[in-house]
Amino acid sequence: KNEVEQSPQNLTAQEGEFITINCSYSVGISALHWLQQHPGGGIVSLFMLSSGKKKHGRLIATINIQEKHSSLHITASHPRDSAVYICAVFDGNQFYFGTGTSLTVIP
Amino acid sequence: KAGVTQTPRYLIKTRGQQVTLSCSPISGHRSVSWYQQTPGQGLQFLFEYFSETQRNKGNFPGRFSGRQFSNSRSEMNVSTLELGDSALYLCASSPGADNYGYTFGSGTRLTVV
């Protein structure tokens, strides 16, 4: 049983395209995180959400608590955005992680 | 300011041995959490410490344990290593108790042979 489902698993985009990655979860949560992992393992925390929408540069994250769904959008994608994007939810006791979306942005 | 420091970066151990991994959080951060990442299972939460107390725990056997010191540095110990424990072990620190502002370390890659 996967508490967190992400789609798509893999995504290839041309530079400049608008990208959406989706995350659905089945547990009650107190917070949802979007993480970025580059080859080599380093993880960066992009957003923490408990409601609404957040924006940082070209990245936008939204969450719908009633529908148990979150989206990560990348506007004007760039090859440096190529990474694995991971959705993680915290239910008050522990974290559950999605399997990640591998994004490749082609110049 | 310095980031989250994990040592060692790479480690090779023999099945049955034990291992201790270290995580030094960002100065001022009081929460440290640990994660295991494998190709098959992805990222999984091990445990979280806040002010020297284990606050949350994932679904791992008792062979996996941790502690946090008064300076917020944390160690994770795995006893009686199994081949399946081979993984990237990541720690993250955050300022406090509000589940916000996580910064991850680069991880320790453990290989059990």
PDB file of C-alpha atoms in Angstrom:
ATOM      1  CA  LYS A   1       0.000   0.000   0.000  1.00  0.00           C
ATOM      2  CA  ASN A   2       1.483   3.336  -1.075  1.00  0.00           C
ATOM      3  CA  GLU A   3       0.416   6.244   1.049  1.00  0.00           C
ATOM      4  CA  VAL A   4       1.814   8.664  -1.542  1.00  0.00           C
ATOM      5  CA  GLU A   5       1.437   8.328  -5.306  1.00  0.00           C
ATOM      6  CA  GLN A   6       3.214  10.542  -7.806  1.00  0.00           C
ATOM      7  CA  SER A   7       2.692  10.981 -11.504  1.00  0.00           C
ATOM      8  CA  PRO A   8       4.226  10.835 -13.947  1.00  0.00           C
ATOM      9  CA  GLN A   9       7.157   8.598 -13.007  1.00  0.00           C
ATOM     10  CA  ASN A  10       9.263   9.971 -15.830  1.00  0.00           C
ATOM     11  CA  LEU A  11       8.964  13.212 -17.735  1.00  0.00           C
ATOM     12  CA  THR A  12      10.954  14.634 -20.634  1.00  0.00           C
ATOM     13  CA  ALA A  13      10.379  18.236 -21.648  1.00  0.00           C
ATOM     14  CA  GLN A  14      11.849  20.757 -24.023  1.00  0.00           C
ATOM     15  CA  GLU A  15      13.486  23.797 -22.501  1.00  0.00           C
ATOM     16  CA  GLY A  16      10.908  26.493 -21.875  1.00  0.00           C
ATOM     17  CA  GLU A  17       7.957  24.157 -21.400  1.00  0.00           C
ATOM     18  CA  PHE A  18       5.527  24.375 -18.479  1.00  0.00           C
ATOM     19  CA  ILE A  19       5.774  21.259 -16.315  1.00  0.00           C
ATOM     20  CA  THR A  20       3.348  19.771 -13.810  1.00  0.00           C
ATOM     21  CA  ILE A  21       4.056  16.944 -11.390  1.00  0.00           C
ATOM     22  CA  ASN A  22       1.201  15.510  -9.369  1.00  0.00           C
ATOM     23  CA  CYS A  23       1.037  13.970  -5.903  1.00  0.00           C
ATOM     24  CA  SER A  24      -1.905  12.199  -4.297  1.00  0.00           C
ATOM     25  CA  TYR A  25      -1.911  10.862  -0.756  1.00  0.00           C
ATOM     26  CA  SER A  26      -4.197   8.703   1.309  1.00  0.00           C
ATOM     27  CA  VAL A  27      -3.358   9.637   4.908  1.00  0.00           C
ATOM     28  CA  GLY A  28      -4.372  12.619   6.970  1.00  0.00           C
ATOM     29  CA  ILE A  29      -1.491  15.028   6.957  1.00  0.00           C
ATOM     30  CA  SER A  30      -0.198  18.011   8.826  1.00  0.00           C
ATOM     31  CA  ALA A  31       2.195  19.021   6.057  1.00  0.00           C
ATOM     32  CA  LEU A  32       3.342  18.121   2.556  1.00  0.00           C
ATOM     33  CA  HIS A  33       6.863  18.658   1.259  1.00  0.00           C
ATOM     34  CA  TRP A  34       8.302  18.821  -2.222  1.00  0.00           C
ATOM     35  CA  LEU A  35      11.930  17.723  -2.477  1.00  0.00           C
ATOM     36  CA  GLN A  36      14.426  17.882  -5.338  1.00  0.00           C
ATOM     37  CA  GLN A  37      17.211  15.331  -5.689  1.00  0.00           C
ATOM     38  CA  HIS A  38      20.019  15.742  -8.183  1.00  0.00           C
ATOM     39  CA  PRO A  39      22.235  12.905  -9.426  1.00  0.00           C
ATOM     40  CA  GLY A  40      24.737  12.121  -6.701  1.00  0.00           C
ATOM     41  CA  GLY A  41      22.106  12.138  -3.999  1.00  0.00           C
ATOM     42  CA  GLY A  42      21.889  15.697  -2.668  1.00  0.00           C
ATOM     43  CA  ILE A  43      18.341  16.592  -1.613  1.00  0.00           C
ATOM     44  CA  VAL A  44      16.941  20.098  -1.439  1.00  0.00           C
ATOM     45  CA  SER A  45      13.679  20.929   0.279  1.00  0.00           C
ATOM     46  CA  LEU A  46      11.687  23.090  -2.144  1.00  0.00           C
ATOM     47  CA  PHE A  47       8.415  23.707  -0.347  1.00  0.00           C
ATOM     48  CA  MET A  48       6.430  22.834   2.728  1.00  0.00           C
ATOM     49  CA  LEU A  49       2.670  23.244   2.366  1.00  0.00           C
ATOM     50  CA  SER A  50      -0.243  22.812   4.685  1.00  0.00           C
ATOM     51  CA  SER A  51      -2.730  24.759   2.577  1.00  0.00           C
ATOM     52  CA  GLY A  52      -3.046  26.930  -0.507  1.00  0.00           C
ATOM     53  CA  LYS A  53      -0.193  27.815  -2.785  1.00  0.00           C
ATOM     54  CA  LYS A  54       3.464  28.839  -2.581  1.00  0.00           C
ATOM     55  CA  LYS A  55       5.757  30.313  -5.216  1.00  0.00           C
ATOM     56  CA  HIS A  56       9.531  30.492  -5.350  1.00  0.00           C
ATOM     57  CA  GLY A  57      11.046  31.788  -8.542  1.00  0.00           C
ATOM     58  CA  ARG A  58       9.835  29.587 -11.385  1.00  0.00           C
ATOM     59  CA  LEU A  59       8.433  26.962  -9.031  1.00  0.00           C
ATOM     60  CA  ILE A  60       4.844  26.914  -7.808  1.00  0.00           C
ATOM     61  CA  ALA A  61       3.348  24.372  -5.412  1.00  0.00           C
ATOM     62  CA  THR A  62      -0.327  23.957  -4.644  1.00  0.00           C
ATOM     63  CA  ILE A  63      -2.261  21.721  -2.318  1.00  0.00           C
ATOM     64  CA  ASN A  64      -5.929  20.775  -2.060  1.00  0.00           C
ATOM     65  CA  ILE A  65      -6.459  19.282   1.382  1.00  0.00           C
ATOM     66  CA  GLN A  66     -10.025  18.130   0.670  1.00  0.00           C
ATOM     67  CA  GLU A  67      -8.944  16.238  -2.456  1.00  0.00           C
ATOM     68  CA  LYS A  68      -5.646  15.082  -0.877  1.00  0.00           C
ATOM     69  CA  HIS A  69      -3.722  16.277  -3.879  1.00  0.00           C
ATOM     70  CA  SER A  70      -0.764  18.522  -4.550  1.00  0.00           C
ATOM     71  CA  SER A  71       0.910  19.745  -7.705  1.00  0.00           C
ATOM     72  CA  LEU A  72       4.364  21.118  -8.399  1.00  0.00           C
ATOM     73  CA  HIS A  73       4.621  23.385 -11.423  1.00  0.00           C
ATOM     74  CA  ILE A  74       7.790  24.565 -13.134  1.00  0.00           C
ATOM     75  CA  THR A  75       7.391  27.483 -15.490  1.00  0.00           C
ATOM     76  CA  ALA A  76       9.894  28.114 -18.319  1.00  0.00           C
ATOM     77  CA  SER A  77      11.748  24.870 -17.613  1.00  0.00           C
ATOM     78  CA  HIS A  78      15.521  24.799 -17.938  1.00  0.00           C
ATOM     79  CA  PRO A  79      18.026  21.934 -18.258  1.00  0.00           C
ATOM     80  CA  ARG A  80      19.238  22.665 -14.717  1.00  0.00           C
ATOM     81  CA  ASP A  81      15.768  21.667 -13.498  1.00  0.00           C
ATOM     82  CA  SER A  82      16.608  18.086 -14.486  1.00  0.00           C
ATOM     83  CA  ALA A  83      16.344  16.091 -11.271  1.00  0.00           C
ATOM     84  CA  VAL A  84      14.084  13.730  -9.368  1.00  0.00           C
ATOM     85  CA  TYR A  85      11.193  15.472  -7.608  1.00  0.00           C
ATOM     86  CA  ILE A  86       9.820  13.741  -4.533  1.00  0.00           C
ATOM     87  CA  CYS A  87       6.583  14.386  -2.693  1.00  0.00           C
ATOM     88  CA  ALA A  88       6.585  13.672   1.043  1.00  0.00           C
ATOM     89  CA  VAL A  89       3.756  13.897   3.558  1.00  0.00           C
ATOM     90  CA  PHE A  90       3.892  14.074   7.346  1.00  0.00           C
ATOM     91  CA  ASP A  91       0.963  12.564   9.239  1.00  0.00           C
ATOM     92  CA  GLY A  92       1.973  13.848  12.639  1.00  0.00           C
ATOM     93  CA  ASN A  93       4.033  10.773  13.421  1.00  0.00           C
ATOM     94  CA  GLN A  94       6.165   9.977  10.419  1.00  0.00           C
ATOM     95  CA  PHE A  95       6.960  10.874   6.839  1.00  0.00           C
ATOM     96  CA  TYR A  96       5.770   8.957   3.801  1.00  0.00           C
ATOM     97  CA  PHE A  97       7.466   9.471   0.453  1.00  0.00           C
ATOM     98  CA  GLY A  98       6.416   9.130  -3.145  1.00  0.00           C
ATOM     99  CA  THR A  99       8.674   7.195  -5.498  1.00  0.00           C
ATOM    100  CA  GLY A 100       9.651  10.368  -7.288  1.00  0.00           C
ATOM    101  CA  THR A 101       9.287  11.884 -10.733  1.00  0.00           C
ATOM    102  CA  SER A 102      12.406  11.890 -12.868  1.00  0.00           C
ATOM    103  CA  LEU A 103      12.450  15.063 -14.959  1.00  0.00           C
ATOM    104  CA  THR A 104      14.761  15.607 -17.920  1.00  0.00           C
ATOM    105  CA  VAL A 105      14.711  18.991 -19.632  1.00  0.00           C
ATOM    106  CA  ILE A 106      16.289  18.967 -23.073  1.00  0.00           C
ATOM    107  CA  PRO A 107      17.946  22.136 -24.416  1.00  0.00           C
TER     108      PRO A 107
ATOM    109  CA  LYS B   1      26.677  29.252   7.345  1.00  0.00           C
ATOM    110  CA  ALA B   2      27.726  25.621   7.215  1.00  0.00           C
ATOM    111  CA  GLY B   3      25.195  23.088   5.998  1.00  0.00           C
ATOM    112  CA  VAL B   4      24.277  19.706   7.414  1.00  0.00           C
ATOM    113  CA  THR B   5      27.385  17.549   7.661  1.00  0.00           C
ATOM    114  CA  GLN B   6      27.248  13.783   7.482  1.00  0.00           C
ATOM    115  CA  THR B   7      30.204  11.542   8.126  1.00  0.00           C
ATOM    116  CA  PRO B   8      31.532   9.383   6.723  1.00  0.00           C
ATOM    117  CA  ARG B   9      30.487   9.868   3.075  1.00  0.00           C
ATOM    118  CA  TYR B  10      31.140   6.276   2.128  1.00  0.00           C
ATOM    119  CA  LEU B  11      31.375   3.130   4.205  1.00  0.00           C
ATOM    120  CA  ILE B  12      31.840  -0.553   3.480  1.00  0.00           C
ATOM    121  CA  LYS B  13      30.953  -3.033   6.197  1.00  0.00           C
ATOM    122  CA  THR B  14      30.659  -6.790   6.468  1.00  0.00           C
ATOM    123  CA  ARG B  15      27.386  -8.547   7.196  1.00  0.00           C
ATOM    124  CA  GLY B  16      26.903  -8.979  10.942  1.00  0.00           C
ATOM    125  CA  GLN B  17      28.954  -5.932  11.896  1.00  0.00           C
ATOM    126  CA  GLN B  18      27.531  -2.758  13.321  1.00  0.00           C
ATOM    127  CA  VAL B  19      27.910   0.798  12.058  1.00  0.00           C
ATOM    128  CA  THR B  20      27.511   4.307  13.455  1.00  0.00           C
ATOM    129  CA  LEU B  21      26.759   7.275  11.237  1.00  0.00           C
ATOM    130  CA  SER B  22      27.033  10.899  12.313  1.00  0.00           C
ATOM    131  CA  CYS B  23      25.038  13.999  11.453  1.00  0.00           C
ATOM    132  CA  SER B  24      25.923  17.541  12.481  1.00  0.00           C
ATOM    133  CA  PRO B  25      22.986  19.902  11.945  1.00  0.00           C
ATOM    134  CA  ILE B  26      23.031  23.521  10.940  1.00  0.00           C
ATOM    135  CA  SER B  27      23.969  25.675  13.896  1.00  0.00           C
ATOM    136  CA  GLY B  28      20.843  26.530  15.882  1.00  0.00           C
ATOM    137  CA  HIS B  29      18.773  23.694  14.461  1.00  0.00           C
ATOM    138  CA  ARG B  30      17.346  21.451  17.184  1.00  0.00           C
ATOM    139  CA  SER B  31      15.631  18.773  15.114  1.00  0.00           C
ATOM    140  CA  VAL B  32      17.436  16.006  13.257  1.00  0.00           C
ATOM    141  CA  SER B  33      15.728  13.316  11.227  1.00  0.00           C
ATOM    142  CA  TRP B  34      17.119  10.252   9.463  1.00  0.00           C
ATOM    143  CA  TYR B  35      16.099   8.568   6.211  1.00  0.00           C
ATOM    144  CA  GLN B  36      17.084   5.484   4.244  1.00  0.00           C
ATOM    145  CA  GLN B  37      17.063   5.550   0.452  1.00  0.00           C
ATOM    146  CA  THR B  38      17.327   2.412  -1.682  1.00  0.00           C
ATOM    147  CA  PRO B  39      16.575   1.830  -5.371  1.00  0.00           C
ATOM    148  CA  GLY B  40      13.842  -0.640  -4.482  1.00  0.00           C
ATOM    149  CA  GLN B  41      12.067   1.096  -1.593  1.00  0.00           C
ATOM    150  CA  GLY B  42      12.881   4.727  -2.314  1.00  0.00           C
ATOM    151  CA  LEU B  43      13.061   7.115   0.611  1.00  0.00           C
ATOM    152  CA  GLN B  44      11.874   5.860   3.973  1.00  0.00           C
ATOM    153  CA  PHE B  45      11.690   7.693   7.274  1.00  0.00           C
ATOM    154  CA  LEU B  46      13.744   6.209  10.122  1.00  0.00           C
ATOM    155  CA  PHE B  47      13.296   8.550  13.087  1.00  0.00           C
ATOM    156  CA  GLU B  48      13.410  12.125  14.257  1.00  0.00           C
ATOM    157  CA  TYR B  49      15.040  13.660  17.307  1.00  0.00           C
ATOM    158  CA  PHE B  50      14.237  16.978  18.913  1.00  0.00           C
ATOM    159  CA  SER B  51      16.073  18.293  21.952  1.00  0.00           C
ATOM    160  CA  GLU B  52      17.703  14.899  22.617  1.00  0.00           C
ATOM    161  CA  THR B  53      14.360  13.043  22.561  1.00  0.00           C
ATOM    162  CA  GLN B  54      13.104  10.726  19.860  1.00  0.00           C
ATOM    163  CA  ARG B  55       9.892  12.357  18.749  1.00  0.00           C
ATOM    164  CA  ASN B  56       8.826  10.233  15.780  1.00  0.00           C
ATOM    165  CA  LYS B  57       9.766   6.819  14.465  1.00  0.00           C
ATOM    166  CA  GLY B  58       9.241   4.973  11.216  1.00  0.00           C
ATOM    167  CA  ASN B  59       8.693   1.282  10.650  1.00  0.00           C
ATOM    168  CA  PHE B  60      12.192  -0.096  10.970  1.00  0.00           C
ATOM    169  CA  PRO B  61      13.391  -2.960  13.166  1.00  0.00           C
ATOM    170  CA  GLY B  62      15.089  -2.347  16.475  1.00  0.00           C
ATOM    171  CA  ARG B  63      18.498  -2.898  14.872  1.00  0.00           C
ATOM    172  CA  PHE B  64      18.199   0.712  13.780  1.00  0.00           C
ATOM    173  CA  SER B  65      18.646   3.151  16.627  1.00  0.00           C
ATOM    174  CA  GLY B  66      19.708   6.709  17.130  1.00  0.00           C
ATOM    175  CA  ARG B  67      20.450   9.372  19.624  1.00  0.00           C
ATOM    176  CA  GLN B  68      20.910  13.098  19.809  1.00  0.00           C
ATOM    177  CA  PHE B  69      23.403  14.950  21.936  1.00  0.00           C
ATOM    178  CA  SER B  70      23.015  18.221  23.804  1.00  0.00           C
ATOM    179  CA  ASN B  71      24.701  20.090  20.933  1.00  0.00           C
ATOM    180  CA  SER B  72      22.016  18.653  18.579  1.00  0.00           C
ATOM    181  CA  ARG B  73      24.481  16.406  16.765  1.00  0.00           C
ATOM    182  CA  SER B  74      22.939  13.031  16.094  1.00  0.00           C
ATOM    183  CA  GLU B  75      24.187   9.522  15.520  1.00  0.00           C
ATOM    184  CA  MET B  76      22.460   6.582  13.935  1.00  0.00           C
ATOM    185  CA  ASN B  77      23.490   3.027  14.704  1.00  0.00           C
ATOM    186  CA  VAL B  78      22.685  -0.138  12.807  1.00  0.00           C
ATOM    187  CA  SER B  79      23.579  -3.407  14.487  1.00  0.00           C
ATOM    188  CA  THR B  80      23.933  -6.862  12.949  1.00  0.00           C
ATOM    189  CA  LEU B  81      24.131  -5.494   9.431  1.00  0.00           C
ATOM    190  CA  GLU B  82      22.315  -7.276   6.632  1.00  0.00           C
ATOM    191  CA  LEU B  83      22.954  -7.044   2.906  1.00  0.00           C
ATOM    192  CA  GLY B  84      19.618  -5.233   2.556  1.00  0.00           C
ATOM    193  CA  ASP B  85      20.869  -2.404   4.745  1.00  0.00           C
ATOM    194  CA  SER B  86      23.010  -1.202   1.859  1.00  0.00           C
ATOM    195  CA  ALA B  87      21.601   2.234   1.130  1.00  0.00           C
ATOM    196  CA  LEU B  88      22.109   5.960   1.117  1.00  0.00           C
ATOM    197  CA  TYR B  89      21.402   7.261   4.615  1.00  0.00           C
ATOM    198  CA  LEU B  90      20.353  10.882   4.737  1.00  0.00           C
ATOM    199  CA  CYS B  91      19.821  13.172   7.658  1.00  0.00           C
ATOM    200  CA  ALA B  92      18.039  16.502   7.712  1.00  0.00           C
ATOM    201  CA  SER B  93      17.947  19.251  10.282  1.00  0.00           C
ATOM    202  CA  SER B  94      15.330  21.874  10.953  1.00  0.00           C
ATOM    203  CA  PRO B  95      15.113  24.770  13.387  1.00  0.00           C
ATOM    204  CA  GLY B  96      12.478  23.437  15.718  1.00  0.00           C
ATOM    205  CA  ALA B  97       9.363  21.505  16.363  1.00  0.00           C
ATOM    206  CA  ASP B  98       7.180  22.835  13.584  1.00  0.00           C
ATOM    207  CA  ASN B  99       8.079  20.454  10.761  1.00  0.00           C
ATOM    208  CA  TYR B 100       9.432  23.293   8.659  1.00  0.00           C
ATOM    209  CA  GLY B 101      12.644  24.388   6.977  1.00  0.00           C
ATOM    210  CA  TYR B 102      14.399  21.091   6.459  1.00  0.00           C
ATOM    211  CA  THR B 103      17.963  21.091   5.157  1.00  0.00           C
ATOM    212  CA  PHE B 104      19.370  17.770   4.031  1.00  0.00           C
ATOM    213  CA  GLY B 105      22.914  16.511   4.253  1.00  0.00           C
ATOM    214  CA  SER B 106      24.700  14.825   1.351  1.00  0.00           C
ATOM    215  CA  GLY B 107      24.264  11.413   2.907  1.00  0.00           C
ATOM    216  CA  THR B 108      26.365   8.420   3.857  1.00  0.00           C
ATOM    217  CA  ARG B 109      26.462   5.637   1.313  1.00  0.00           C
ATOM    218  CA  LEU B 110      26.682   2.331   3.188  1.00  0.00           C
ATOM    219  CA  THR B 111      27.569  -0.875   1.397  1.00  0.00           C
ATOM    220  CA  VAL B 112      27.212  -4.157   3.255  1.00  0.00           C
ATOM    221  CA  VAL B 113      29.163  -7.065   1.778  1.00  0.00           C
TER     222      VAL B 113
END
